[in-house]
Short mmCIF file of C-alpha atoms and ligand atoms in Angstrom, two decimals:
data_model
loop_
_atom_site.label_atom_id
_atom_site.label_comp_id
_atom_site.label_asym_id
_atom_site.label_seq_id
_atom_site.Cartn_x
_atom_site.Cartn_y
_atom_site.Cartn_z
CA UNK A 177 30.62 -6.28 -11.87
CA UNK A 178 28.82 -3.76 -9.61
CA UNK A 179 25.27 -2.80 -10.64
CA UNK A 180 24.89 0.65 -12.23
CA UNK A 181 23.18 2.94 -9.67
CA UNK A 182 20.20 5.22 -10.22
CA UNK A 183 22.23 8.41 -10.58
CA UNK A 184 24.89 6.83 -12.78
CA UNK A 185 22.10 5.74 -15.14
CA UNK A 186 20.63 9.26 -15.25
CA UNK A 187 24.05 10.88 -15.79
CA UNK A 188 25.17 8.40 -18.43
CA UNK A 189 22.04 8.16 -20.54
CA UNK A 190 19.93 11.26 -19.93
CA UNK A 191 22.00 14.23 -18.67
CA UNK A 192 22.85 16.40 -21.72
CA UNK A 193 25.48 19.12 -22.12
CA UNK A 194 24.44 22.49 -20.71
CA UNK A 195 24.13 24.16 -24.13
CA UNK A 196 21.42 21.69 -25.09
CA UNK A 197 19.55 22.20 -21.81
CA UNK A 198 19.70 25.96 -22.04
CA UNK A 199 18.19 26.36 -25.50
CA UNK A 200 15.13 28.56 -25.80
CA UNK A 201 11.74 26.86 -25.89
CA UNK A 202 9.62 29.60 -27.46
CA UNK A 203 9.20 32.25 -24.79
CA UNK A 204 10.65 29.95 -22.13
CA UNK A 205 14.37 29.42 -21.45
CA UNK A 206 15.81 26.62 -19.32
CA UNK A 207 18.04 27.91 -16.48
CA UNK A 208 18.69 24.69 -14.56
CA UNK A 209 18.27 21.17 -15.92
CA UNK A 210 18.86 17.67 -14.55
CA UNK A 211 20.33 17.26 -11.07
CA UNK A 212 18.23 19.30 -8.63
CA UNK A 213 14.79 18.77 -7.03
CA UNK A 214 13.19 20.78 -9.85
CA UNK A 215 14.23 22.14 -13.24
CA UNK A 216 14.03 25.95 -13.45
CA UNK A 217 12.65 27.76 -16.50
CA UNK A 218 12.42 31.49 -17.08
CA UNK A 219 9.40 32.91 -18.85
CA UNK A 220 8.97 36.32 -20.38
CA UNK A 221 5.27 36.17 -19.44
CA UNK A 222 6.08 35.74 -15.72
CA UNK A 223 8.41 38.71 -15.24
CA UNK A 224 10.62 38.32 -12.18
CA UNK A 225 9.43 34.73 -11.65
CA UNK A 226 11.15 31.43 -12.42
CA UNK A 227 9.07 28.34 -13.24
CA UNK A 228 10.00 25.20 -11.22
CA UNK A 229 9.09 21.79 -12.69
CA UNK A 230 9.46 18.32 -11.17
CA UNK A 231 8.22 14.76 -11.87
CA UNK A 232 7.96 11.77 -9.58
CA UNK A 233 6.59 8.32 -10.36
CA UNK A 234 5.04 5.87 -7.87
CA UNK A 235 4.95 2.20 -8.81
CA UNK A 236 2.65 -0.29 -7.07
CA UNK A 237 4.68 -2.90 -5.19
CA UNK A 238 7.71 -0.61 -5.03
CA UNK A 239 6.48 2.69 -3.56
CA UNK A 240 3.25 1.41 -1.99
CA UNK A 241 1.47 -1.91 -1.38
CA UNK A 242 -1.36 -2.98 -3.70
CA UNK A 243 -3.77 -3.08 -0.74
CA UNK A 244 -2.78 0.34 0.68
CA UNK A 245 -5.56 2.84 1.41
CA UNK A 246 -6.24 4.50 -2.00
CA UNK A 247 -6.90 7.83 -0.27
CA UNK A 248 -3.36 7.79 1.15
CA UNK A 249 -1.95 6.79 -2.26
CA UNK A 250 -3.65 9.84 -3.80
CA UNK A 251 -2.28 12.06 -1.04
CA UNK A 252 1.25 10.67 -1.18
CA UNK A 253 1.52 10.75 -4.99
CA UNK A 254 1.01 14.51 -4.94
CA UNK A 255 2.79 15.12 -1.61
CA UNK A 256 6.13 13.73 -2.80
CA UNK A 257 5.93 15.94 -5.89
CA UNK A 258 4.98 19.06 -3.91
CA UNK A 259 7.89 18.26 -1.61
CA UNK A 260 10.25 18.91 -4.55
CA UNK A 261 8.64 22.34 -5.09
CA UNK A 262 9.06 23.05 -1.37
CA UNK A 263 12.73 22.10 -1.69
CA UNK A 264 13.23 24.85 -4.31
CA UNK A 265 11.21 27.46 -2.38
CA UNK A 266 8.55 27.39 -5.12
CA UNK A 267 4.83 28.12 -4.79
CA UNK A 268 2.68 25.35 -6.36
CA UNK A 269 0.70 26.35 -9.43
CA UNK A 270 -0.54 23.23 -11.25
CA UNK A 271 0.14 19.55 -11.89
CA UNK A 272 -0.42 16.78 -14.43
CA UNK A 273 -1.35 13.19 -13.59
CA UNK A 274 -0.52 10.15 -15.75
CA UNK A 275 -1.83 6.79 -14.61
CA UNK A 276 -1.72 3.14 -15.63
CA UNK A 277 -4.75 1.42 -14.03
CA UNK A 278 -5.92 -2.21 -14.04
CA UNK A 279 -9.20 -3.89 -13.07
CA UNK A 280 -8.44 -3.68 -9.31
CA UNK A 281 -8.87 0.08 -9.48
CA UNK A 282 -12.67 0.03 -9.43
CA UNK A 283 -15.02 2.96 -8.81
CA UNK A 284 -14.61 2.83 -5.04
CA UNK A 285 -10.81 2.84 -5.43
CA UNK A 286 -10.88 5.81 -7.82
CA UNK A 287 -13.30 7.78 -5.59
CA UNK A 288 -11.04 7.30 -2.60
CA UNK A 289 -7.81 7.98 -4.55
CA UNK A 290 -9.16 11.22 -6.03
CA UNK A 291 -10.40 12.36 -2.59
CA UNK A 292 -6.85 12.05 -1.17
CA UNK A 293 -5.34 13.70 -4.23
CA UNK A 294 -7.67 16.70 -4.42
CA UNK A 295 -7.83 17.31 -0.71
CA UNK A 296 -4.07 18.03 -0.75
CA UNK A 297 -4.22 19.82 -4.13
CA UNK A 298 -6.98 22.14 -2.90
CA UNK A 299 -5.22 22.93 0.35
CA UNK A 300 -2.28 24.26 -1.68
CA UNK A 301 -4.39 25.70 -4.52
CA UNK A 302 -2.59 23.47 -7.03
CA UNK A 303 -4.76 22.70 -10.04
CA UNK A 304 -4.82 19.47 -12.10
CA UNK A 305 -4.32 20.64 -15.72
CA UNK A 306 -3.90 17.39 -17.68
CA UNK A 307 -2.28 13.98 -17.85
CA UNK A 308 -2.78 10.60 -19.44
CA UNK A 309 -4.67 7.40 -18.55
CA UNK A 310 -3.91 3.94 -19.86
CA UNK A 311 -4.47 0.33 -18.78
CA UNK A 312 -1.58 -1.56 -17.22
CA UNK A 313 -0.08 -2.43 -13.82
CA UNK A 314 -0.89 0.38 -11.37
CA UNK A 315 1.61 3.22 -11.78
CA UNK A 316 1.24 6.95 -11.12
CA UNK A 317 3.39 9.68 -12.61
CA UNK A 318 2.88 13.31 -11.66
CA UNK A 319 4.53 16.50 -12.83
CA UNK A 320 4.21 19.62 -10.69
CA UNK A 321 4.76 23.20 -11.77
CA UNK A 322 5.48 26.07 -9.38
CA UNK A 323 6.79 29.62 -9.30
CA UNK A 324 9.69 31.18 -7.40
CA UNK A 325 11.03 34.74 -7.73
CA UNK A 326 14.21 34.85 -9.86
CA UNK A 327 17.37 34.58 -7.72
CA UNK A 328 15.49 33.22 -4.66
CA UNK A 329 15.29 29.55 -5.69
CA UNK A 330 16.87 27.20 -3.12
CA UNK A 331 19.41 25.18 -5.10
CA UNK A 332 21.57 22.17 -4.32
CA UNK A 333 24.62 23.94 -5.80
CA UNK A 334 24.54 26.93 -3.42
CA UNK A 335 25.93 25.62 -0.10
CA UNK A 336 29.05 27.45 1.14
CA UNK A 337 31.80 26.59 3.58
CA UNK A 338 30.83 27.93 7.05
CA UNK A 339 27.07 27.46 6.49
CA UNK A 340 25.16 25.58 9.16
CA UNK A 341 23.18 22.50 8.10
CA UNK A 342 19.55 22.35 9.22
CA UNK A 343 16.75 19.81 8.94
CA UNK A 344 13.01 20.16 9.53
CA UNK A 345 10.72 17.85 11.52
CA UNK A 346 11.84 14.45 12.77
CA UNK A 347 13.77 11.70 10.99
CA UNK A 348 13.31 7.96 10.57
CA UNK A 349 9.56 7.45 11.16
CA UNK A 350 8.76 6.21 7.64
CA UNK A 351 11.75 3.84 7.62
CA UNK A 352 10.65 2.51 11.03
CA UNK A 353 7.08 1.91 9.80
CA UNK A 354 8.37 0.10 6.71
CA UNK A 355 10.58 -2.18 8.79
CA UNK A 356 8.11 -2.76 11.65
CA UNK A 357 4.63 -2.51 10.09
CA UNK A 358 1.75 -2.08 12.55
CA UNK A 359 4.07 -1.28 15.46
CA UNK A 360 3.69 2.50 15.79
CA UNK A 361 0.62 4.39 14.44
CA UNK A 362 2.42 7.77 14.45
CA UNK A 363 5.25 6.37 12.33
CA UNK A 364 2.70 4.72 10.03
CA UNK A 365 1.05 8.11 9.58
CA UNK A 366 4.37 9.70 8.54
CA UNK A 367 4.94 6.92 5.96
CA UNK A 368 1.50 7.07 4.33
CA UNK A 369 0.57 10.75 4.79
CA UNK A 370 3.79 12.76 4.33
CA UNK A 371 3.35 16.51 4.70
CA UNK A 372 5.16 18.53 1.99
CA UNK A 373 7.01 21.36 3.78
CA UNK A 374 5.74 24.07 1.42
CA UNK A 375 5.28 26.80 4.04
CA UNK A 376 8.83 26.25 5.21
CA UNK A 377 10.20 26.31 1.64
CA UNK A 378 8.48 29.65 0.99
CA UNK A 379 9.67 31.09 4.31
CA UNK A 380 13.27 30.08 3.57
CA UNK A 381 13.41 32.35 0.50
CA UNK A 382 16.05 34.97 1.29
CA UNK A 383 17.14 33.18 4.52
CA UNK A 384 18.71 30.13 2.85
CA UNK A 385 20.18 29.67 -0.66
CA UNK A 386 20.45 25.88 -0.61
CA UNK A 387 17.87 23.18 0.18
CA UNK A 388 16.68 19.76 -0.86
CA UNK A 389 13.97 17.40 0.30
CA UNK A 390 14.83 14.08 1.93
CA UNK A 391 13.43 11.18 -0.08
CA UNK A 392 16.19 8.55 -0.03
CA UNK A 393 17.80 9.00 3.41
CA UNK A 394 19.78 12.01 4.67
CA UNK A 395 23.28 10.52 4.32
CA UNK A 396 22.75 9.71 0.64
CA UNK A 397 20.71 12.83 -0.14
CA UNK A 398 23.22 15.27 1.39
CA UNK A 399 25.87 13.99 -1.05
CA UNK A 400 23.92 15.66 -3.88
CA UNK A 401 24.43 19.02 -2.15
CA UNK A 402 28.11 18.26 -1.47
CA UNK A 403 28.82 17.25 -5.06
CA UNK A 404 26.93 20.11 -6.69
CA UNK A 405 28.24 22.77 -4.28
CA UNK A 406 31.79 21.28 -4.18
CA UNK A 407 31.88 21.35 -0.38
CA UNK A 408 32.16 18.90 2.54
CA UNK A 409 30.08 18.36 5.67
CA UNK A 410 30.38 17.47 9.35
CA UNK A 411 27.19 16.13 10.95
CA UNK A 412 26.63 15.73 14.70
CA UNK A 413 24.67 12.56 15.52
CA UNK A 414 23.55 13.85 18.94
CA UNK A 415 21.83 16.87 17.32
CA UNK A 416 19.67 14.78 14.96
CA UNK A 417 15.90 15.11 15.59
CA UNK A 418 15.03 11.41 15.83
CA UNK A 419 11.37 10.39 15.67
CA UNK A 420 10.22 9.02 19.09
CA UNK A 421 9.39 5.62 17.52
CA UNK A 422 13.14 5.02 17.14
CA UNK A 423 13.58 4.87 20.93
CA UNK A 424 12.57 1.20 20.61
CA UNK A 425 15.68 0.44 18.47
CA UNK A 426 19.33 -0.19 19.31
CA UNK A 427 21.49 2.97 18.94
CA UNK A 428 23.07 1.93 15.63
CA UNK A 429 19.78 0.83 14.07
CA UNK A 430 18.25 4.10 15.29
CA UNK A 431 20.89 6.10 13.43
CA UNK A 432 20.64 3.94 10.34
CA UNK A 433 16.83 4.33 10.11
CA UNK A 434 17.12 8.12 10.61
CA UNK A 435 20.00 8.65 8.18
CA UNK A 436 19.81 5.87 5.59
CA UNK A 437 16.06 5.14 5.47
CA UNK A 438 13.92 7.01 2.96
CA UNK A 439 10.53 8.70 2.67
CA UNK A 440 11.00 11.41 5.33
CA UNK A 441 10.11 14.33 3.00
CA UNK A 442 11.63 16.80 5.42
CA UNK A 443 13.74 19.71 4.13
CA UNK A 444 17.52 19.71 4.53
CA UNK A 445 18.94 23.21 4.07
CA UNK A 446 21.98 25.34 4.78
CA UNK A 447 22.14 28.86 6.19
CA UNK A 448 24.67 31.38 7.48
CA UNK A 449 25.20 31.17 11.28
CA UNK A 450 23.90 34.79 11.63
CA UNK A 451 20.35 33.80 10.60
CA UNK A 452 20.00 31.26 13.43
CA UNK A 453 17.64 33.56 15.46
CA UNK A 454 15.41 33.97 12.39
CA UNK A 455 15.23 30.20 11.96
CA UNK A 456 14.39 29.68 15.63
CA UNK A 457 11.57 32.23 15.33
CA UNK A 458 10.39 30.55 12.12
CA UNK A 459 10.22 27.15 13.85
CA UNK A 460 7.95 28.67 16.51
CA UNK A 461 5.81 30.42 13.94
CA UNK A 462 5.32 27.26 11.83
CA UNK A 463 5.04 24.90 14.81
CA UNK A 464 7.67 22.77 13.07
CA UNK A 465 10.98 21.81 14.73
CA UNK A 466 14.07 23.07 12.88
CA UNK A 467 17.33 21.48 14.05
CA UNK A 468 20.89 22.56 13.36
CA UNK A 469 22.68 19.24 12.72
CA UNK A 470 26.08 20.17 11.32
CA UNK A 471 28.16 22.49 9.20
CA UNK A 472 29.43 22.81 5.67
CA UNK A 473 33.22 22.43 5.41
CA UNK A 474 35.90 22.30 2.72
CA UNK A 475 35.40 19.96 -0.24
CA UNK A 476 36.17 16.28 0.38
CA UNK A 477 35.22 16.05 4.07
CA UNK A 478 32.24 13.80 4.94
CA UNK A 479 31.97 13.06 8.63
CA UNK A 480 29.34 11.92 11.08
CA UNK A 481 30.53 12.50 14.67
CA UNK A 482 29.22 11.19 18.00
CA UNK A 483 28.78 13.29 21.17
CA UNK A 484 32.53 12.97 21.90
CA UNK A 485 33.39 14.17 18.39
CA UNK A 486 34.50 10.62 17.46
CA UNK A 487 33.67 9.60 13.83
CA UNK A 488 30.85 7.07 13.43
CA UNK A 489 31.43 4.49 10.72
CA UNK A 490 28.31 4.86 8.55
CA UNK A 491 28.34 5.17 4.76
CA UNK A 492 27.22 8.43 3.14
CA UNK A 493 24.73 6.64 0.93
CA UNK A 494 20.97 6.17 0.95
CA UNK A 495 18.32 4.21 -0.93
CA UNK A 496 19.10 3.47 -4.61
CA UNK A 497 16.56 1.70 -6.84
CA UNK A 498 19.30 -0.25 -8.64
CA UNK A 499 22.00 -1.03 -6.03
P1 ADP B 746 14.12 13.80 -6.60
O1 ADP B 746 14.39 12.70 -5.58
O2 ADP B 746 14.32 15.15 -6.06
O3 ADP B 746 12.79 13.62 -7.29
P2 ADP B 746 15.85 12.24 -8.23
O4 ADP B 746 16.88 11.84 -7.25
O5 ADP B 746 14.75 11.29 -8.55
O6 ADP B 746 15.22 13.63 -7.74
O7 ADP B 746 16.57 12.65 -9.60
C1 ADP B 746 17.76 13.40 -9.63
C2 ADP B 746 17.77 14.29 -10.84
O8 ADP B 746 17.75 13.51 -12.04
C3 ADP B 746 16.56 15.25 -10.92
O9 ADP B 746 17.02 16.50 -11.38
C4 ADP B 746 15.68 14.58 -11.96
O10 ADP B 746 14.90 15.54 -12.66
C5 ADP B 746 16.68 13.91 -12.89
N1 ADP B 746 16.15 12.70 -13.57
C6 ADP B 746 15.72 11.55 -13.02
N2 ADP B 746 15.34 10.65 -13.95
C7 ADP B 746 15.49 11.26 -15.15
C8 ADP B 746 15.26 10.88 -16.51
N3 ADP B 746 14.76 9.66 -16.83
N4 ADP B 746 15.53 11.77 -17.47
C9 ADP B 746 16.00 12.99 -17.16
N5 ADP B 746 16.27 13.42 -15.93
C10 ADP B 746 16.03 12.57 -14.92
MG1 MG B 747 13.72 15.84 -4.21
#
């Protein structure tokens, strides 16, 4: 029997019918529940603004090594959460931090961890407002809260046939560093110090309607957009912005690290062809490459093509914690 995957588990045991998600919570109503990078809540005290909420957990031994630099663990724990806010076009507001700590997390460890955490938090004016601390094997769970104007949130269910597919930055560095530790300092940097693309997420408001962040590998992640938007996609392998570290790999391994490896934390988004000049100007303004890598097509199509438009045989699936 095949193991039950991460998303099957969530859908089977935790996704509830829409009427239960949408019930009013005091002055706050839920607009979008399980299935996107953030949940969206509307609040009568934030007129015109939607509240975006997201949680991510990092487990020692699974998401980072026990002997990793605690400063980078602090940075990355918040960065991967802020990346989900960026993916919705939300401005960070505050976060909570729940931790299980054991005796290895001594004073020096905590000083270094909190330095990494707060340096990123301060640079995005995102305030720590609570959490929980217990003893146990090292595990970090953060919840971030942000704001986005009503109607401007970038949602996975909003891609349309004819949209172009874009991705920020470069792909595959973190996967390369995981596979070949110590081989390429720049790739190592991308793995341990990911940069949440918050400025880009904010700038995409009104230009794009649909975005997500890449955490589990592009070919698996994009399927969430396809399923929720009921569309298909054609991707062009020769237009992918591969990280220079991948030059050292064989062509197929190169593609696999860029498309099926995780931890990139770049934004994947769709936009109408007419806004291409705006996106090119935005890339210059942010000093961040933005690459058009494909287009949204009719439901059911999932293709990765080479430079001669010949299909490449690579599965549209990424990292899954259970399969
Ligand atoms: P992301 O990679 O953007 O953090 P995930 O792929 O981890 O998102 O999760 C997919 C969706 O499932 C998200 O909307 C998330 O909030 C939801 N989800 C994950 N685990 C649970 C859970 N235990 N209970 C409820 N919802 C969950
Ligand atoms: Mg995400």
